[in-house]
Amino acid sequence: MFKHLSSLSPDPILGLLASYRADENPHKIDLGVGVYKDESGHTGVLQAVKEAETRLLQSEETKAYIGPAGTVGFNRAMQELILGADHPALAANRVRSAQTPGGCGALRVLAEFVNRAEPGATIWVSDPTWANHVPLLGNAGLQIKTYPYYDRASSSLRFEAMVEALSEVGRGDLVLLHACCHNPCGADLSRDQWRQLAQMAQKQGFTPFIDMAYQGFGEGLADDAWGLRLMAESVDEMLVAASCSKNFGLYRERVGLAMVVYGDAASADRGQSQLLNVVRGNYSMPPSHGAAIVESILSDAGLRANWEEELTEMRERINGLRLGLVENLAAAGASGDFSFIQRQKGMFSFLGITPEQVQRLQQEYSIYMVDSSRISIAGLSQSNMEYFCRAVASIL
Ligand code: PMP
């Protein structure tokens, strides 16, 4: 049965990580993998998570199944974190959701759910977008088309071209938007641009599908959800895939939320029965542990305050590194304008160099990034910043 299977080439990021690990240069830098790292290069467990986990271990009385939707408490707390507790869609009882294994689980469950409602529907994704969007959405049966989003030559958004490409998109199609901290380019929509897209969705009837994997990593918990919240006020129907991997540092615990905003409460109940049936026919029920930690943090004032402080620290470190990068590149005499790095948000930016220059950085300086020159900002630190900037200046 399996003899005819050909082997697929490994994920380029995993290949990069293997080369990085094998490299013996003490100055080596990994800017490939998309996980947050602290100043010492470590991806630690948040204190609030440790504390919630300790309490959970003491209070947990059963390991029985939690059901396809996950717990009511987690769902409610996450809906409020994403939409804001007083959002009109919540007040109108038009929102339903399910706890999922990570943001990836949410994307896949929602894609299968859409495919039931509108088989083979077209979903428009940004060019570029996170590479895994394509299999997660496409393997569920959706057709993928792209809209222009980022211009690598000028390191800026192509908003006019985006609007033009989406101007004919109507009812039955979906448009995937990154809520904040766009992966891979770091360039986010302004509030005016969100307003314009919300009006287009309202007028043309396409369904927004919002991926929020970095809430709190850009400007803050509420600011990062501003566009998403506006969109949910503007349209009848909308989908959100949220991840707790980055903002709670719960990567391997696999925690996310698949959320749907419906036109009315009756459609919401019918839709939720379909969504849960998708889950049942897939992984049946989500894992409990990570989501129980999130529920505990969000529902306890003290833990929540600690978590928000830790989240602020991660965000400020990234924004500080962005500023440091711009200043140090200039100080190292790097040719070109890198000020866009400071204006962008979240874990990633494209440095904007060629694949050949990326190779030189790796070979000559043991600096590792993917060929597109996407860098994971948190891989930088005060101690490697100067080395990095001098290396970049030398290959430009
Ligand atoms: N969407 C985007 C844009 C992402 O970058 C990620 C994580 N890299 C995810 C979704 C999902 O992450 P996870 O499944 O680990 O929660």
Coordinates of C-alpha atoms and ligand atoms in Angstrom, one line a residue:
M1 CA 0.0 0.0 0.0
F2 CA 2.7 2.5 0.9
K3 CA 5.5 1.4 -1.5
H4 CA 4.6 3.9 -4.2
L5 CA 4.7 6.9 -1.8
S6 CA 7.4 9.4 -2.6
S7 CA 9.1 11.3 0.2
L8 CA 8.4 15.0 0.6
S9 CA 11.1 17.5 1.3
P10 CA 11.1 18.5 5.0
D11 CA 9.6 21.8 6.1
P12 CA 12.3 24.4 5.3
I13 CA 12.1 25.9 8.8
L14 CA 12.7 22.5 10.4
G15 CA 15.7 22.0 8.0
L16 CA 17.0 25.4 9.0
L17 CA 16.7 24.5 12.7
A18 CA 18.7 21.3 12.2
S19 CA 21.5 23.2 10.5
Y20 CA 21.5 25.8 13.3
R21 CA 21.7 23.1 15.9
A22 CA 24.7 21.4 14.2
D23 CA 26.5 24.8 13.8
E24 CA 29.4 25.2 16.3
N25 CA 29.9 28.9 15.9
P26 CA 29.4 30.4 19.4
H27 CA 27.9 33.6 17.7
K28 CA 25.3 31.7 15.8
I29 CA 21.8 33.3 15.7
D30 CA 18.5 31.5 14.9
L31 CA 15.9 33.9 13.4
G32 CA 13.9 31.1 11.7
V33 CA 11.6 29.5 14.3
G34 CA 8.5 31.5 15.2
V35 CA 8.4 31.2 19.0
Y36 CA 9.0 34.0 21.4
K37 CA 12.4 34.0 23.1
D38 CA 13.6 36.0 26.1
E39 CA 16.8 37.9 26.3
S40 CA 18.8 34.7 27.0
G41 CA 17.2 32.9 24.0
H42 CA 14.9 30.8 26.1
T43 CA 11.2 30.1 25.5
G44 CA 10.2 29.9 29.2
V45 CA 6.9 29.0 30.8
L46 CA 5.0 32.1 32.0
Q47 CA 4.7 32.5 35.8
A48 CA 0.9 32.9 35.5
V49 CA 0.8 29.7 33.6
K50 CA 2.9 27.9 36.2
E51 CA 0.7 29.2 39.0
A52 CA -2.5 28.2 37.2
E53 CA -1.0 24.8 36.5
T54 CA -0.1 24.2 40.1
R55 CA -3.6 25.1 41.2
L56 CA -5.0 22.9 38.5
L57 CA -3.0 19.9 39.6
Q58 CA -4.3 20.3 43.2
S59 CA -7.9 20.8 42.3
E60 CA -8.4 18.5 39.3
E61 CA -10.6 15.6 40.2
T62 CA -11.2 13.8 36.9
K63 CA -9.7 13.2 33.5
A64 CA -13.1 12.3 31.9
Y65 CA -13.8 13.7 28.4
I66 CA -14.8 17.4 28.2
G67 CA -17.0 17.1 25.1
P68 CA -16.4 18.4 21.5
A69 CA -16.9 22.1 22.4
G70 CA -14.5 22.1 25.4
T71 CA -15.5 23.8 28.6
V72 CA -18.2 26.5 28.8
G73 CA -15.8 28.6 31.0
F74 CA -13.0 28.6 28.5
N75 CA -15.3 29.4 25.6
R76 CA -16.9 32.3 27.4
A77 CA -13.6 33.7 28.6
M78 CA -12.0 33.5 25.2
Q79 CA -15.0 35.1 23.4
E80 CA -14.8 38.0 25.8
L81 CA -11.0 38.3 25.4
I82 CA -11.4 38.4 21.6
L83 CA -14.5 40.5 21.2
G84 CA -14.5 42.5 24.5
A85 CA -17.0 41.6 27.1
D86 CA -19.6 44.2 26.0
H87 CA -19.6 43.4 22.3
P88 CA -23.0 43.7 20.7
A89 CA -22.6 40.3 19.0
L90 CA -22.2 38.7 22.4
A91 CA -25.2 40.7 23.8
A92 CA -27.3 39.5 20.9
N93 CA -26.4 35.8 21.6
R94 CA -25.0 35.5 18.0
V95 CA -21.6 34.0 18.9
R96 CA -20.7 30.3 19.3
S97 CA -17.3 28.6 19.6
A98 CA -15.3 25.5 20.3
Q99 CA -12.1 24.9 22.1
T100 CA -9.6 23.5 19.6
P101 CA -6.1 22.0 19.5
G102 CA -4.3 25.3 18.8
G103 CA -5.0 28.0 16.2
C104 CA -4.3 25.3 13.5
G105 CA -7.1 23.2 14.9
A106 CA -9.4 26.2 14.8
L107 CA -8.4 27.0 11.2
R108 CA -9.0 23.5 10.0
V109 CA -12.3 23.0 11.9
L110 CA -13.7 26.3 10.6
A111 CA -12.6 25.5 7.0
E112 CA -14.4 22.1 7.2
F113 CA -17.4 23.9 8.7
V114 CA -17.5 26.5 5.8
N115 CA -17.1 23.6 3.3
R116 CA -20.3 22.1 4.7
A117 CA -22.2 25.4 4.3
E118 CA -20.7 26.3 1.0
P119 CA -18.9 23.4 -0.6
G120 CA -15.7 24.4 -2.4
A121 CA -16.1 28.1 -1.4
T122 CA -13.3 30.4 -2.4
I123 CA -11.2 31.9 0.3
W124 CA -9.0 34.9 -0.5
V125 CA -5.8 35.0 1.4
S126 CA -3.1 37.7 1.5
D127 CA 0.0 37.5 -0.7
P128 CA 2.1 36.6 1.2
T129 CA 0.4 34.7 4.0
W130 CA 1.5 32.1 6.6
A131 CA 2.5 29.1 4.5
N132 CA 0.3 26.7 6.6
H133 CA -2.9 28.6 5.7
V134 CA -2.8 26.9 2.3
P135 CA -3.0 23.2 3.5
L136 CA -5.1 24.0 6.5
L137 CA -7.8 25.6 4.5
G138 CA -7.2 24.0 1.1
N139 CA -7.2 20.4 2.4
A140 CA -10.6 21.0 3.9
G141 CA -11.9 21.6 0.3
L142 CA -11.8 25.4 0.0
Q143 CA -10.5 27.0 -3.1
I144 CA -7.7 29.4 -2.4
K145 CA -7.1 32.7 -4.3
T146 CA -4.7 35.5 -3.3
Y147 CA -5.1 39.2 -3.0
P148 CA -2.0 41.6 -3.1
Y149 CA -1.0 42.7 0.4
Y150 CA 2.7 43.5 0.8
D151 CA 5.2 45.0 -1.5
R152 CA 8.7 43.6 -0.8
A153 CA 10.5 46.3 -2.8
S154 CA 9.1 49.2 -0.8
S155 CA 8.5 47.2 2.4
S156 CA 4.9 48.5 2.7
L157 CA 1.3 47.5 2.3
R158 CA -0.3 47.3 -1.1
F159 CA -3.7 48.5 0.3
E160 CA -5.0 50.0 -3.0
A161 CA -4.2 46.8 -4.9
M162 CA -5.8 44.8 -2.1
V163 CA -9.0 46.8 -2.3
E164 CA -9.1 46.6 -6.0
A165 CA -8.6 42.8 -6.0
L166 CA -11.4 42.4 -3.4
S167 CA -13.8 44.8 -5.0
E168 CA -15.5 42.1 -7.0
V169 CA -15.6 39.5 -4.2
G170 CA -19.2 38.9 -3.0
R171 CA -21.5 36.7 -1.1
G172 CA -20.4 33.1 -0.8
D173 CA -16.6 33.9 -0.8
L174 CA -14.5 34.4 2.3
V175 CA -11.6 36.8 2.9
L176 CA -8.9 35.7 5.3
L177 CA -7.5 38.6 7.3
H178 CA -4.7 38.6 10.0
A179 CA -6.1 40.4 13.1
C180 CA -2.7 41.8 14.0
C181 CA 1.0 41.0 13.7
H182 CA 0.8 39.7 10.2
N183 CA 2.8 36.6 9.6
P184 CA 5.1 36.7 7.7
C185 CA 5.4 40.5 6.9
G186 CA 4.6 42.3 10.2
A187 CA 2.6 45.0 8.3
D188 CA -0.8 45.5 9.8
L189 CA -3.9 47.3 8.5
S190 CA -4.6 50.8 10.0
R191 CA -7.9 51.6 11.6
D192 CA -9.0 53.5 8.5
Q193 CA -8.1 50.5 6.4
W194 CA -10.1 48.2 8.7
R195 CA -13.1 50.6 8.4
Q196 CA -12.9 50.4 4.6
L197 CA -12.7 46.6 4.6
A198 CA -15.6 46.4 7.0
Q199 CA -17.7 48.6 4.7
M200 CA -16.7 46.4 1.7
A201 CA -17.7 43.3 3.6
Q202 CA -21.0 44.8 4.5
K203 CA -21.8 46.1 1.1
Q204 CA -20.5 43.2 -1.0
G205 CA -21.5 40.4 1.3
F206 CA -18.3 38.4 1.5
T207 CA -17.6 36.6 4.8
P208 CA -14.5 37.8 6.9
F209 CA -12.4 34.9 8.3
I210 CA -10.0 36.4 10.8
D211 CA -6.9 34.6 12.1
M212 CA -5.8 36.0 15.4
A213 CA -2.6 34.2 16.5
Y214 CA -0.9 37.1 18.3
Q215 CA -3.4 39.1 20.3
G216 CA -1.4 41.2 22.7
F217 CA 1.9 41.0 20.8
G218 CA 1.4 44.1 18.7
E219 CA 0.0 47.1 20.6
G220 CA -2.1 45.5 23.4
L221 CA -5.0 43.1 24.0
A222 CA -7.8 45.5 23.0
D223 CA -5.9 47.4 20.3
D224 CA -4.8 44.3 18.5
A225 CA -8.5 43.2 18.3
W226 CA -9.8 46.6 17.2
G227 CA -10.3 45.7 13.6
L228 CA -11.7 42.3 14.4
R229 CA -14.2 43.8 16.8
L230 CA -15.2 46.5 14.3
M231 CA -15.7 43.8 11.6
A232 CA -17.9 41.8 14.0
E233 CA -20.1 44.8 14.5
S234 CA -20.4 45.5 10.8
V235 CA -21.3 42.1 9.3
D236 CA -23.9 39.4 10.0
E237 CA -21.5 36.5 9.8
M238 CA -17.8 36.1 10.5
L239 CA -15.3 33.4 11.5
V240 CA -12.4 33.8 13.9
A241 CA -9.5 31.3 14.5
A242 CA -7.7 32.3 17.7
S243 CA -4.5 30.8 19.1
C244 CA -3.2 30.9 22.7
S245 CA 0.2 29.6 21.6
K246 CA 2.1 32.9 21.7
N247 CA 0.2 35.1 24.1
F248 CA 0.0 32.5 26.8
G249 CA 3.3 30.7 25.7
L250 CA 1.3 27.4 25.6
Y251 CA 2.6 26.3 22.2
R252 CA 2.9 22.5 22.8
E253 CA -0.3 22.3 24.9
R254 CA -2.3 23.1 21.8
V255 CA -4.9 25.7 22.8
G256 CA -7.1 27.7 20.4
L257 CA -10.7 28.7 19.7
A258 CA -12.9 28.3 16.6
M259 CA -15.5 31.1 16.9
V260 CA -18.4 31.9 14.6
V261 CA -20.5 35.0 14.6
Y262 CA -24.0 34.3 13.1
G263 CA -26.8 36.4 11.8
D264 CA -29.1 35.5 14.7
A265 CA -29.4 33.1 17.7
A266 CA -31.4 30.4 16.0
S267 CA -28.9 30.1 13.1
A268 CA -26.1 30.1 15.8
D269 CA -27.7 27.1 17.4
R270 CA -28.0 25.2 14.2
G271 CA -24.5 26.2 13.0
Q272 CA -23.0 25.1 16.3
S273 CA -24.5 21.6 16.0
Q274 CA -22.7 21.4 12.6
L275 CA -19.4 22.8 14.0
L276 CA -19.4 20.3 16.8
N277 CA -20.2 17.5 14.4
V278 CA -17.1 18.5 12.4
V279 CA -15.1 18.2 15.6
R280 CA -16.6 14.8 16.4
G281 CA -15.7 13.4 13.0
N282 CA -12.2 14.8 13.3
Y283 CA -10.4 14.5 16.7
S284 CA -13.6 14.0 18.6
M285 CA -12.8 16.3 21.5
P286 CA -10.0 18.8 22.3
P287 CA -7.3 18.2 24.9
S288 CA -8.1 19.8 28.2
H289 CA -4.9 20.8 30.1
G290 CA -3.8 24.0 28.3
A291 CA -7.3 25.4 27.9
A292 CA -8.0 24.8 31.6
I293 CA -4.9 26.9 32.3
V294 CA -6.2 29.7 30.1
E295 CA -9.6 29.5 31.7
S296 CA -8.1 29.7 35.2
I297 CA -5.9 32.7 34.3
L298 CA -8.7 34.7 32.6
S299 CA -11.2 34.1 35.4
D300 CA -8.9 35.0 38.3
A301 CA -8.2 38.7 38.7
G302 CA -4.8 38.2 40.3
L303 CA -3.6 35.6 37.7
R304 CA -5.0 37.7 34.9
A305 CA -3.1 40.8 36.1
N306 CA 0.2 38.7 36.3
W307 CA -0.4 37.3 32.8
E308 CA -1.1 40.8 31.3
E309 CA 2.1 42.0 32.9
E310 CA 4.1 39.2 31.4
L311 CA 2.4 39.7 28.0
T312 CA 3.3 43.4 28.2
E313 CA 6.9 42.5 28.9
M314 CA 7.0 40.2 25.8
R315 CA 5.4 42.8 23.6
E316 CA 7.7 45.6 24.9
R317 CA 10.8 43.4 24.4
I318 CA 9.8 42.8 20.7
N319 CA 9.0 46.5 20.1
G320 CA 12.3 47.5 21.8
L321 CA 14.2 45.0 19.6
R322 CA 12.5 46.5 16.5
L323 CA 13.7 50.0 17.5
G324 CA 17.2 48.6 18.4
L325 CA 17.4 46.9 15.0
V326 CA 16.7 50.1 13.1
E327 CA 19.2 52.1 15.1
N328 CA 22.0 49.5 15.0
L329 CA 21.6 48.8 11.3
A330 CA 22.0 52.6 10.7
A331 CA 25.0 52.7 13.1
A332 CA 26.6 49.7 11.3
G333 CA 26.4 51.7 8.1
A334 CA 23.8 49.3 6.5
S335 CA 22.7 50.8 3.2
G336 CA 19.0 51.2 2.8
D337 CA 16.1 52.4 4.9
F338 CA 15.0 49.9 7.5
S339 CA 12.7 52.2 9.4
F340 CA 9.7 50.0 8.3
I341 CA 10.9 47.4 10.9
Q342 CA 9.9 49.8 13.7
R343 CA 6.5 50.5 12.2
Q344 CA 5.7 46.8 11.8
K345 CA 4.3 44.7 14.6
G346 CA 4.7 41.3 16.1
M347 CA 7.1 38.4 15.7
F348 CA 8.1 38.8 12.1
S349 CA 9.4 41.2 9.4
F350 CA 11.0 40.6 6.0
L351 CA 14.5 42.0 6.2
G352 CA 14.2 42.6 2.4
I353 CA 17.4 40.9 1.3
T354 CA 17.9 38.4 -1.5
P355 CA 18.1 34.6 -1.1
E356 CA 21.8 34.8 -2.0
Q357 CA 22.4 37.4 0.8
V358 CA 20.4 35.1 3.2
Q359 CA 22.8 32.3 2.2
R360 CA 25.9 34.5 2.8
L361 CA 24.6 35.4 6.3
Q362 CA 24.3 31.7 7.1
Q363 CA 27.6 30.6 5.6
E364 CA 29.8 33.5 6.7
Y365 CA 28.2 34.5 10.0
S366 CA 26.0 31.5 11.2
I367 CA 22.9 33.7 11.1
Y368 CA 19.9 31.5 10.1
M369 CA 16.7 32.8 8.5
V370 CA 14.3 31.4 5.8
D371 CA 15.1 32.3 2.2
S372 CA 12.3 34.9 2.0
S373 CA 14.4 36.9 4.6
R374 CA 11.6 36.7 7.1
I375 CA 13.2 37.1 10.5
S376 CA 11.7 36.1 13.9
I377 CA 12.5 39.3 15.8
A378 CA 12.6 37.7 19.3
G379 CA 15.6 35.7 18.2
L380 CA 17.6 38.9 18.5
S381 CA 18.9 40.2 21.9
Q382 CA 21.0 43.0 23.3
S383 CA 23.9 40.7 23.2
N384 CA 23.7 39.6 19.5
M385 CA 22.2 42.8 18.0
E386 CA 25.5 44.4 17.1
Y387 CA 27.0 41.2 15.6
F388 CA 23.8 40.8 13.6
C389 CA 23.7 44.3 12.3
R390 CA 27.4 44.4 11.3
A391 CA 26.9 41.1 9.4
V392 CA 23.9 42.5 7.6
A393 CA 25.7 45.7 6.7
S394 CA 28.6 43.7 5.3
I395 CA 26.5 41.6 2.9
L396 CA 24.4 44.4 1.6
Ligands
PMP1 N1 -2.0 31.5 12.4 C1 -0.8 32.1 12.3 C2 -0.7 33.3 11.4 C3 0.3 31.6 12.9 O1 1.5 32.3 12.8 C4 0.2 30.5 13.8 C5 1.4 30.0 14.5 N2 2.6 30.0 13.9 C6 -1.1 29.9 13.9 C7 -2.1 30.5 13.2 C8 -1.4 28.8 14.7 O2 -0.6 28.4 15.7 P1 -0.9 27.2 16.7 O3 -1.6 26.1 16.0 O4 0.4 26.8 17.2 O5 -1.8 27.8 17.8

